[in-house]
Amino acid sequence: MPQIKKSIKVKWFANRNKYYVSFAHTPARWIASEITVKSEQGTKLAEQWAKLHEHQLFAVQPTTETLANFATGFFDEDRELYRLNMAKGRTRNGNYYKTGAIWLNNYILPSFGEHPIHTVTAMAIDDWLLKIRGKNVKELSSASKNRIMEVFRLVMSEAKRQRLISYNPLDDIKPFKENSSRAIFTKQEIQQLFPSDNEAMLRIWLTPMWCAWACIMRDTGHRPSEQIALTWQDYYRENGMTGFLINKKYDVGYKQVIQGTKSGKDRATLISQQAVYWLEQWHGLSPRTLPEDLIFFSLEGKNDYIQVESANKHFRASLTRAGIEIDGRTQYCLRHTLNTQLKSILGHSDKLRALMGHSSESMTNNYNHPTAEHLFGEVSEMSGIIEGVFK
């Protein structure tokens, strides 16, 4: 006879000293019961508790509220998301709320805003995501669609928390596969881009400031937001080492420097003699050399901070002047290039993660784009072994 599935499962969680229950209609969710003593009768008592409280646990408040009424202004500072994040110490930069509001207002609400929130289904969202387009009928990238999904999931999670819906439809939708590869630069291209001849460097990068900027990006793999925030007091020249202390970043949303890094940890980065040379050249020319002054700044626009896109524009022009194909690459590809080169030397290393500012080994692996040269280098010591392995 086929086995009948139990409508309620019970499990003892020893680390929490409590029985947990799971219902057939929400198999992935374990709910804490009020039964806290493990005994022969514990499983039965927890099952009885589950039957008694099932309606209360999954009760949904009857509502005809539309998604637009519920979600308009969702990312504003006076709303639940911001208040709860602040109360729980989960600080987010201004760009997090700003970009979330853009995805919500430009894509989600125009399509689903008039629908009663409890009628928005996983199938409808999935079909919409497959067909959605950006401005000028441009196909949205998989990464953009995944960002929209994240925002939609946040909104529906809050609706579920307020018992307006019984489950989050986004939980049933698989994310789009993103192309995580990012083109790196070959050693030959790096040599073309950073010639040892100073006049050749100036022909490519135009000014000592941009020469210093580029050399530091190449040597450190700084995130652009970290490089923008550098001040002269971050420049470290002691104990035979030269580099920077990274403990802050430029926040695009707030348009100011804020403390902290993406990983939440401070780190030290090191630079080459070529970078030191151009940094010293720039220090001698810069009108701002006090310890608290920005090393790199712009006299264009509404504030002094160099904007990431402005730096990318200069970077692409420099690639062209160096005779290198742009091929969609930006200055951020220098970070991927450094990670790939160092990983071929250091392997899986805590030192590599410390230099790059990655919070996990998997992130370091995501930044690794080995060429054939790198891959054969990893197995070079095996060549002699293979020759005689079957002899």
Short mmCIF file of C-alpha atoms in Angstrom, two decimals:
data_model
loop_
_atom_site.label_atom_id
_atom_site.label_comp_id
_atom_site.label_asym_id
_atom_site.label_seq_id
_atom_site.Cartn_x
_atom_site.Cartn_y
_atom_site.Cartn_z
CA MET A 1 0.00 0.00 0.00
CA PRO A 2 1.26 3.52 -0.71
CA GLN A 3 2.39 5.36 2.39
CA ILE A 4 0.08 8.19 3.42
CA LYS A 5 1.93 11.45 4.01
CA LYS A 6 1.55 12.87 7.48
CA SER A 7 -0.10 16.28 7.54
CA ILE A 8 2.04 17.33 10.52
CA LYS A 9 5.67 16.46 11.21
CA VAL A 10 7.31 16.89 14.62
CA LYS A 11 11.02 17.28 15.36
CA TRP A 12 13.01 17.96 18.54
CA PHE A 13 15.62 20.73 18.17
CA ALA A 14 18.16 20.00 20.92
CA ASN A 15 20.00 23.31 20.51
CA ARG A 16 16.75 25.18 21.24
CA ASN A 17 15.22 22.75 23.75
CA LYS A 18 11.91 22.77 21.95
CA TYR A 19 9.72 20.68 19.66
CA TYR A 20 9.19 22.16 16.20
CA VAL A 21 6.33 21.32 13.84
CA SER A 22 5.98 21.41 10.07
CA PHE A 23 2.76 21.29 8.06
CA ALA A 24 2.29 19.50 4.73
CA HIS A 25 1.33 22.75 2.97
CA THR A 26 4.56 24.46 4.17
CA PRO A 27 7.06 21.57 4.28
CA ALA A 28 10.17 23.76 4.30
CA ARG A 29 9.07 25.78 7.33
CA TRP A 30 9.60 24.56 10.91
CA ILE A 31 7.58 26.38 13.57
CA ALA A 32 8.47 26.43 17.26
CA SER A 33 5.85 24.85 19.51
CA GLU A 34 5.30 25.54 23.20
CA ILE A 35 6.42 22.01 24.19
CA THR A 36 9.86 22.43 25.77
CA VAL A 37 10.43 19.12 27.59
CA LYS A 38 11.61 16.11 25.63
CA SER A 39 9.68 13.00 26.66
CA GLU A 40 7.91 9.95 25.33
CA GLN A 41 4.73 12.00 25.09
CA GLY A 42 6.50 15.07 23.68
CA THR A 43 5.92 14.25 20.02
CA LYS A 44 2.23 13.62 20.61
CA LEU A 45 1.84 16.80 22.66
CA ALA A 46 3.58 18.87 19.96
CA GLU A 47 1.30 17.38 17.30
CA GLN A 48 -1.75 18.23 19.39
CA TRP A 49 -0.41 21.77 19.85
CA ALA A 50 0.05 22.07 16.07
CA LYS A 51 -3.53 20.99 15.35
CA LEU A 52 -4.85 23.42 17.93
CA HIS A 53 -2.87 26.41 16.62
CA GLU A 54 -2.78 25.75 12.86
CA HIS A 55 -5.60 28.15 12.04
CA GLN A 56 -4.04 30.89 14.18
CA LEU A 57 -0.58 30.37 12.66
CA PHE A 58 -1.77 30.67 9.07
CA ALA A 59 -4.77 32.94 9.44
CA VAL A 60 -4.84 35.72 6.88
CA GLN A 61 -6.63 38.97 7.53
CA PRO A 62 -9.33 39.40 4.84
CA THR A 63 -8.32 42.38 2.74
CA THR A 64 -8.90 43.97 -0.63
CA GLU A 65 -5.88 46.25 -0.25
CA THR A 66 -4.01 46.70 -3.50
CA LEU A 67 -0.28 46.26 -3.86
CA ALA A 68 0.04 49.97 -4.66
CA ASN A 69 -1.71 51.01 -1.44
CA PHE A 70 0.48 48.69 0.58
CA ALA A 71 3.86 49.23 -1.11
CA THR A 72 3.91 52.90 -2.16
CA GLY A 73 6.73 54.55 -0.22
CA PHE A 74 7.94 51.13 1.00
CA PHE A 75 11.59 52.26 1.07
CA ASP A 76 10.95 55.63 2.77
CA GLU A 77 12.62 56.33 6.10
CA ASP A 78 9.33 56.43 8.00
CA ARG A 79 8.29 52.93 6.90
CA GLU A 80 8.69 49.52 8.54
CA LEU A 81 11.65 48.27 6.48
CA TYR A 82 13.87 51.20 7.42
CA ARG A 83 12.69 51.27 11.03
CA LEU A 84 13.26 47.55 11.60
CA ASN A 85 16.67 47.57 9.90
CA MET A 86 17.81 50.43 12.11
CA ALA A 87 16.37 48.88 15.28
CA LYS A 88 18.17 45.59 14.59
CA GLY A 89 21.47 47.23 13.68
CA ARG A 90 21.20 46.18 10.04
CA THR A 91 22.40 49.48 8.62
CA ARG A 92 22.11 49.94 4.88
CA ASN A 93 23.60 52.71 2.79
CA GLY A 94 21.38 55.27 1.13
CA ASN A 95 21.78 53.65 -2.26
CA TYR A 96 20.09 50.46 -1.00
CA TYR A 97 16.82 52.29 -0.31
CA LYS A 98 17.13 54.55 -3.34
CA THR A 99 17.64 51.76 -5.89
CA GLY A 100 14.98 49.61 -4.19
CA ALA A 101 12.47 52.42 -4.67
CA ILE A 102 13.45 52.75 -8.34
CA TRP A 103 12.82 49.05 -9.08
CA LEU A 104 9.55 49.19 -7.15
CA ASN A 105 8.19 52.39 -8.70
CA ASN A 106 9.40 51.87 -12.27
CA TYR A 107 8.63 48.19 -12.73
CA ILE A 108 6.64 46.42 -10.01
CA LEU A 109 3.89 48.93 -9.19
CA PRO A 110 3.04 49.86 -12.81
CA SER A 111 2.40 46.17 -13.53
CA PHE A 112 0.90 44.88 -10.26
CA GLY A 113 -0.09 48.00 -8.33
CA GLU A 114 -3.84 47.77 -9.01
CA HIS A 115 -4.05 44.08 -8.08
CA PRO A 116 -5.36 43.13 -4.61
CA ILE A 117 -2.22 41.98 -2.84
CA HIS A 118 -3.56 38.50 -2.04
CA THR A 119 -4.24 37.82 -5.75
CA VAL A 120 -0.62 38.29 -6.88
CA THR A 121 0.59 34.78 -7.73
CA ALA A 122 3.96 33.18 -8.42
CA MET A 123 2.85 32.20 -11.94
CA ALA A 124 1.83 35.77 -12.81
CA ILE A 125 5.12 37.19 -11.50
CA ASP A 126 7.19 34.55 -13.29
CA ASP A 127 5.44 35.15 -16.64
CA TRP A 128 5.89 38.89 -16.21
CA LEU A 129 9.61 38.58 -15.43
CA LEU A 130 10.16 36.56 -18.60
CA LYS A 131 8.57 39.28 -20.75
CA ILE A 132 9.60 42.45 -18.91
CA ARG A 133 11.62 45.04 -20.80
CA GLY A 134 13.37 48.23 -19.87
CA LYS A 135 13.20 51.67 -21.40
CA ASN A 136 13.19 51.88 -25.21
CA VAL A 137 12.01 48.24 -25.34
CA LYS A 138 15.47 47.11 -24.22
CA GLU A 139 15.76 43.57 -22.84
CA LEU A 140 16.57 43.66 -19.13
CA SER A 141 19.61 41.69 -18.02
CA SER A 142 19.27 38.63 -15.79
CA ALA A 143 20.99 40.58 -13.02
CA SER A 144 18.39 43.37 -13.26
CA LYS A 145 15.52 40.89 -13.18
CA ASN A 146 17.03 39.29 -10.08
CA ARG A 147 17.23 42.72 -8.41
CA ILE A 148 13.54 43.25 -9.20
CA MET A 149 12.78 39.85 -7.67
CA GLU A 150 14.68 40.79 -4.49
CA VAL A 151 12.67 43.99 -4.11
CA PHE A 152 9.39 42.18 -4.82
CA ARG A 153 10.32 39.51 -2.25
CA LEU A 154 10.97 42.17 0.41
CA VAL A 155 7.58 43.76 -0.19
CA MET A 156 5.70 40.46 -0.09
CA SER A 157 7.63 39.30 2.99
CA GLU A 158 6.38 42.34 4.86
CA ALA A 159 2.84 41.65 3.64
CA LYS A 160 3.15 38.11 4.96
CA ARG A 161 4.50 39.38 8.29
CA GLN A 162 1.42 41.57 8.57
CA ARG A 163 -0.79 38.53 7.76
CA LEU A 164 -2.12 40.06 4.54
CA ILE A 165 -1.01 36.95 2.62
CA SER A 166 -0.36 33.40 3.82
CA TYR A 167 2.81 32.80 1.82
CA ASN A 168 5.32 34.73 -0.25
CA PRO A 169 4.85 33.89 -3.96
CA LEU A 170 8.46 34.88 -4.67
CA ASP A 171 9.59 31.83 -2.67
CA ASP A 172 8.35 29.66 -5.55
CA ILE A 173 10.26 31.52 -8.27
CA LYS A 174 13.78 30.53 -9.29
CA PRO A 175 16.23 33.39 -9.94
CA PHE A 176 17.66 33.98 -13.39
CA LYS A 177 21.11 32.63 -14.08
CA GLU A 178 23.57 35.50 -14.23
CA ASN A 179 26.69 35.61 -16.34
CA SER A 180 29.22 35.96 -13.53
CA SER A 181 32.23 36.04 -15.80
CA ARG A 182 33.98 39.36 -16.11
CA ALA A 183 36.73 39.82 -18.67
CA ILE A 184 40.17 40.28 -17.15
CA PHE A 185 43.29 41.82 -18.65
CA THR A 186 46.18 39.74 -19.93
CA LYS A 187 49.72 40.41 -18.74
CA GLN A 188 50.51 41.91 -22.15
CA GLU A 189 47.54 44.29 -21.89
CA ILE A 190 48.58 45.33 -18.38
CA GLN A 191 52.07 46.13 -19.68
CA GLN A 192 50.57 48.17 -22.52
CA LEU A 193 48.31 50.03 -20.12
CA PHE A 194 51.05 50.72 -17.56
CA PRO A 195 54.33 51.30 -19.43
CA SER A 196 57.47 51.88 -17.36
CA ASP A 197 58.26 55.00 -19.39
CA ASN A 198 56.76 58.01 -17.62
CA GLU A 199 56.03 59.98 -20.79
CA ALA A 200 54.21 56.99 -22.25
CA MET A 201 52.15 56.74 -19.04
CA LEU A 202 51.12 60.38 -19.35
CA ARG A 203 50.12 59.89 -22.99
CA ILE A 204 47.75 57.13 -21.88
CA TRP A 205 46.39 58.54 -18.60
CA LEU A 206 46.89 62.30 -19.35
CA THR A 207 47.64 63.58 -15.80
CA PRO A 208 49.69 62.47 -12.76
CA MET A 209 46.47 62.16 -10.75
CA TRP A 210 44.97 59.65 -13.18
CA CYS A 211 48.31 57.83 -13.45
CA ALA A 212 48.30 57.41 -9.66
CA TRP A 213 44.62 56.44 -9.62
CA ALA A 214 45.11 53.71 -12.24
CA CYS A 215 48.30 52.26 -10.73
CA ILE A 216 46.66 52.02 -7.30
CA MET A 217 43.57 50.33 -8.76
CA ARG A 218 45.81 47.82 -10.53
CA ASP A 219 47.92 47.04 -7.43
CA THR A 220 45.19 46.92 -4.79
CA GLY A 221 41.96 45.88 -6.49
CA HIS A 222 40.21 48.66 -4.58
CA ARG A 223 36.50 48.93 -5.19
CA PRO A 224 35.90 52.31 -6.89
CA SER A 225 33.86 53.47 -3.87
CA GLU A 226 36.86 52.74 -1.61
CA GLN A 227 39.31 54.53 -3.87
CA ILE A 228 37.11 57.62 -4.14
CA ALA A 229 37.08 57.90 -0.32
CA LEU A 230 40.88 57.78 0.15
CA THR A 231 42.48 60.64 2.09
CA TRP A 232 46.17 61.39 2.59
CA GLN A 233 46.03 60.11 6.16
CA ASP A 234 45.11 56.67 4.77
CA TYR A 235 48.47 56.54 2.95
CA TYR A 236 50.74 54.19 4.96
CA ARG A 237 54.56 54.39 4.66
CA GLU A 238 56.11 52.54 7.59
CA ASN A 239 58.06 49.36 8.36
CA GLY A 240 59.17 48.97 4.76
CA MET A 241 55.59 48.78 3.48
CA THR A 242 53.62 51.22 1.37
CA GLY A 243 49.89 51.09 0.91
CA PHE A 244 46.53 52.16 2.29
CA LEU A 245 44.23 51.53 5.21
CA ILE A 246 40.75 50.85 3.83
CA ASN A 247 38.05 51.62 6.39
CA LYS A 248 35.48 53.75 4.54
CA LYS A 249 33.77 54.20 1.19
CA TYR A 250 31.91 56.73 -0.90
CA ASP A 251 28.16 56.21 -0.75
CA VAL A 252 26.45 57.01 -4.05
CA GLY A 253 23.02 57.41 -2.46
CA TYR A 254 24.09 59.88 0.22
CA LYS A 255 26.83 61.40 -1.96
CA GLN A 256 29.26 61.39 0.96
CA VAL A 257 31.91 59.22 2.56
CA ILE A 258 30.69 56.82 5.24
CA GLN A 259 32.62 54.58 7.62
CA GLY A 260 32.85 50.86 6.93
CA THR A 261 33.53 48.63 3.95
CA LYS A 262 31.38 46.25 1.93
CA SER A 263 32.57 43.24 3.96
CA GLY A 264 32.32 45.17 7.24
CA LYS A 265 36.04 44.71 7.95
CA ASP A 266 38.94 47.14 7.65
CA ARG A 267 41.88 45.97 5.55
CA ALA A 268 45.36 46.96 4.40
CA THR A 269 46.38 47.12 0.73
CA LEU A 270 49.86 47.38 -0.78
CA ILE A 271 51.14 49.31 -3.79
CA SER A 272 54.11 49.06 -6.16
CA GLN A 273 56.97 51.50 -6.67
CA GLN A 274 55.33 52.74 -9.88
CA ALA A 275 52.20 53.63 -7.93
CA VAL A 276 54.31 55.34 -5.25
CA TYR A 277 56.10 57.40 -7.91
CA TRP A 278 52.89 58.73 -9.45
CA LEU A 279 51.26 59.28 -6.08
CA GLU A 280 54.23 61.39 -4.96
CA GLN A 281 54.11 63.29 -8.25
CA TRP A 282 50.45 64.03 -7.66
CA HIS A 283 51.08 65.00 -4.02
CA GLY A 284 53.56 67.63 -5.23
CA LEU A 285 50.99 69.11 -7.61
CA SER A 286 47.74 68.74 -5.67
CA PRO A 287 46.30 71.86 -4.01
CA ARG A 288 44.90 69.63 -1.25
CA THR A 289 47.46 67.75 0.82
CA LEU A 290 46.20 67.99 4.40
CA PRO A 291 45.80 64.61 6.15
CA GLU A 292 42.00 64.79 5.94
CA ASP A 293 41.94 65.92 2.28
CA LEU A 294 40.78 63.60 -0.48
CA ILE A 295 43.65 62.24 -2.56
CA PHE A 296 41.52 62.13 -5.70
CA PHE A 297 38.90 64.76 -6.39
CA SER A 298 36.97 66.40 -9.19
CA LEU A 299 36.45 70.06 -9.91
CA GLU A 300 33.47 69.22 -12.11
CA GLY A 301 29.90 68.58 -11.04
CA LYS A 302 28.12 69.39 -7.79
CA ASN A 303 30.67 67.98 -5.35
CA ASP A 304 34.35 67.16 -5.14
CA TYR A 305 33.98 63.40 -5.26
CA ILE A 306 35.00 61.61 -8.43
CA GLN A 307 31.96 59.77 -9.77
CA VAL A 308 32.37 56.10 -10.69
CA GLU A 309 31.02 56.59 -14.21
CA SER A 310 33.38 59.54 -14.78
CA ALA A 311 36.32 57.35 -13.76
CA ASN A 312 35.06 54.56 -16.04
CA LYS A 313 34.76 57.01 -18.93
CA HIS A 314 38.37 58.12 -18.42
CA PHE A 315 39.44 54.48 -18.09
CA ARG A 316 37.82 53.47 -21.38
CA ALA A 317 39.45 56.40 -23.16
CA SER A 318 42.81 55.34 -21.72
CA LEU A 319 42.30 51.80 -23.04
CA THR A 320 41.74 53.25 -26.49
CA ARG A 321 44.87 55.42 -26.23
CA ALA A 322 46.85 52.32 -25.21
CA GLY A 323 45.56 50.41 -28.24
CA ILE A 324 43.55 47.90 -26.17
CA GLU A 325 40.08 46.63 -27.09
CA ILE A 326 37.54 47.79 -24.50
CA ASP A 327 35.34 44.68 -24.94
CA GLY A 328 32.90 45.85 -22.26
CA ARG A 329 35.61 46.12 -19.62
CA THR A 330 35.65 48.76 -16.89
CA GLN A 331 38.12 49.73 -14.19
CA TYR A 332 36.46 47.12 -11.94
CA CYS A 333 38.02 44.46 -14.18
CA LEU A 334 41.38 45.42 -12.64
CA ARG A 335 40.05 44.01 -9.36
CA HIS A 336 39.14 40.73 -11.06
CA THR A 337 42.52 40.65 -12.82
CA LEU A 338 44.44 41.12 -9.56
CA ASN A 339 42.36 38.45 -7.79
CA THR A 340 43.02 35.96 -10.61
CA GLN A 341 46.78 36.64 -10.66
CA LEU A 342 47.16 36.45 -6.88
CA LYS A 343 45.07 33.28 -6.63
CA SER A 344 47.40 31.55 -9.09
CA ILE A 345 50.28 32.45 -6.74
CA LEU A 346 48.70 32.13 -3.30
CA GLY A 347 46.00 29.53 -4.00
CA HIS A 348 43.21 29.28 -1.43
CA SER A 349 44.55 31.69 1.12
CA ASP A 350 43.31 33.82 4.00
CA LYS A 351 45.92 36.37 2.92
CA LEU A 352 44.29 36.69 -0.50
CA ARG A 353 40.87 37.25 1.08
CA ALA A 354 42.40 39.82 3.43
CA LEU A 355 43.97 41.75 0.55
CA MET A 356 40.83 41.70 -1.60
CA GLY A 357 38.41 42.36 1.25
CA HIS A 358 36.27 39.31 0.53
CA SER A 359 34.11 37.90 3.30
CA SER A 360 34.22 34.31 2.02
CA GLU A 361 36.26 31.92 -0.11
CA SER A 362 33.34 31.52 -2.51
CA MET A 363 33.48 35.25 -3.26
CA THR A 364 37.20 34.99 -4.01
CA ASN A 365 36.42 32.10 -6.37
CA ASN A 366 33.78 34.22 -8.13
CA TYR A 367 36.50 36.74 -8.93
CA ASN A 368 38.81 34.06 -10.34
CA HIS A 369 38.94 33.86 -14.16
CA PRO A 370 41.93 31.61 -14.93
CA THR A 371 43.43 31.51 -18.41
CA ALA A 372 45.02 28.40 -19.93
CA GLU A 373 48.37 29.67 -18.60
CA HIS A 374 46.99 29.83 -15.05
CA LEU A 375 45.37 26.40 -15.28
CA PHE A 376 48.47 24.65 -16.65
CA GLY A 377 50.56 26.45 -14.03
CA GLU A 378 48.45 24.81 -11.32
CA VAL A 379 49.28 21.31 -12.58
CA SER A 380 52.86 21.93 -13.79
CA GLU A 381 54.35 19.91 -10.93
CA MET A 382 52.34 16.89 -12.10
CA SER A 383 53.94 16.63 -15.56
CA GLY A 384 56.71 14.29 -14.42
CA ILE A 385 54.27 12.15 -12.44
CA ILE A 386 51.91 11.64 -15.39
CA GLU A 387 54.79 10.40 -17.55
CA GLY A 388 55.36 7.42 -15.29
CA VAL A 389 51.98 6.85 -13.68
CA PHE A 390 51.22 3.68 -15.68
CA LYS A 391 54.76 2.33 -15.98
#
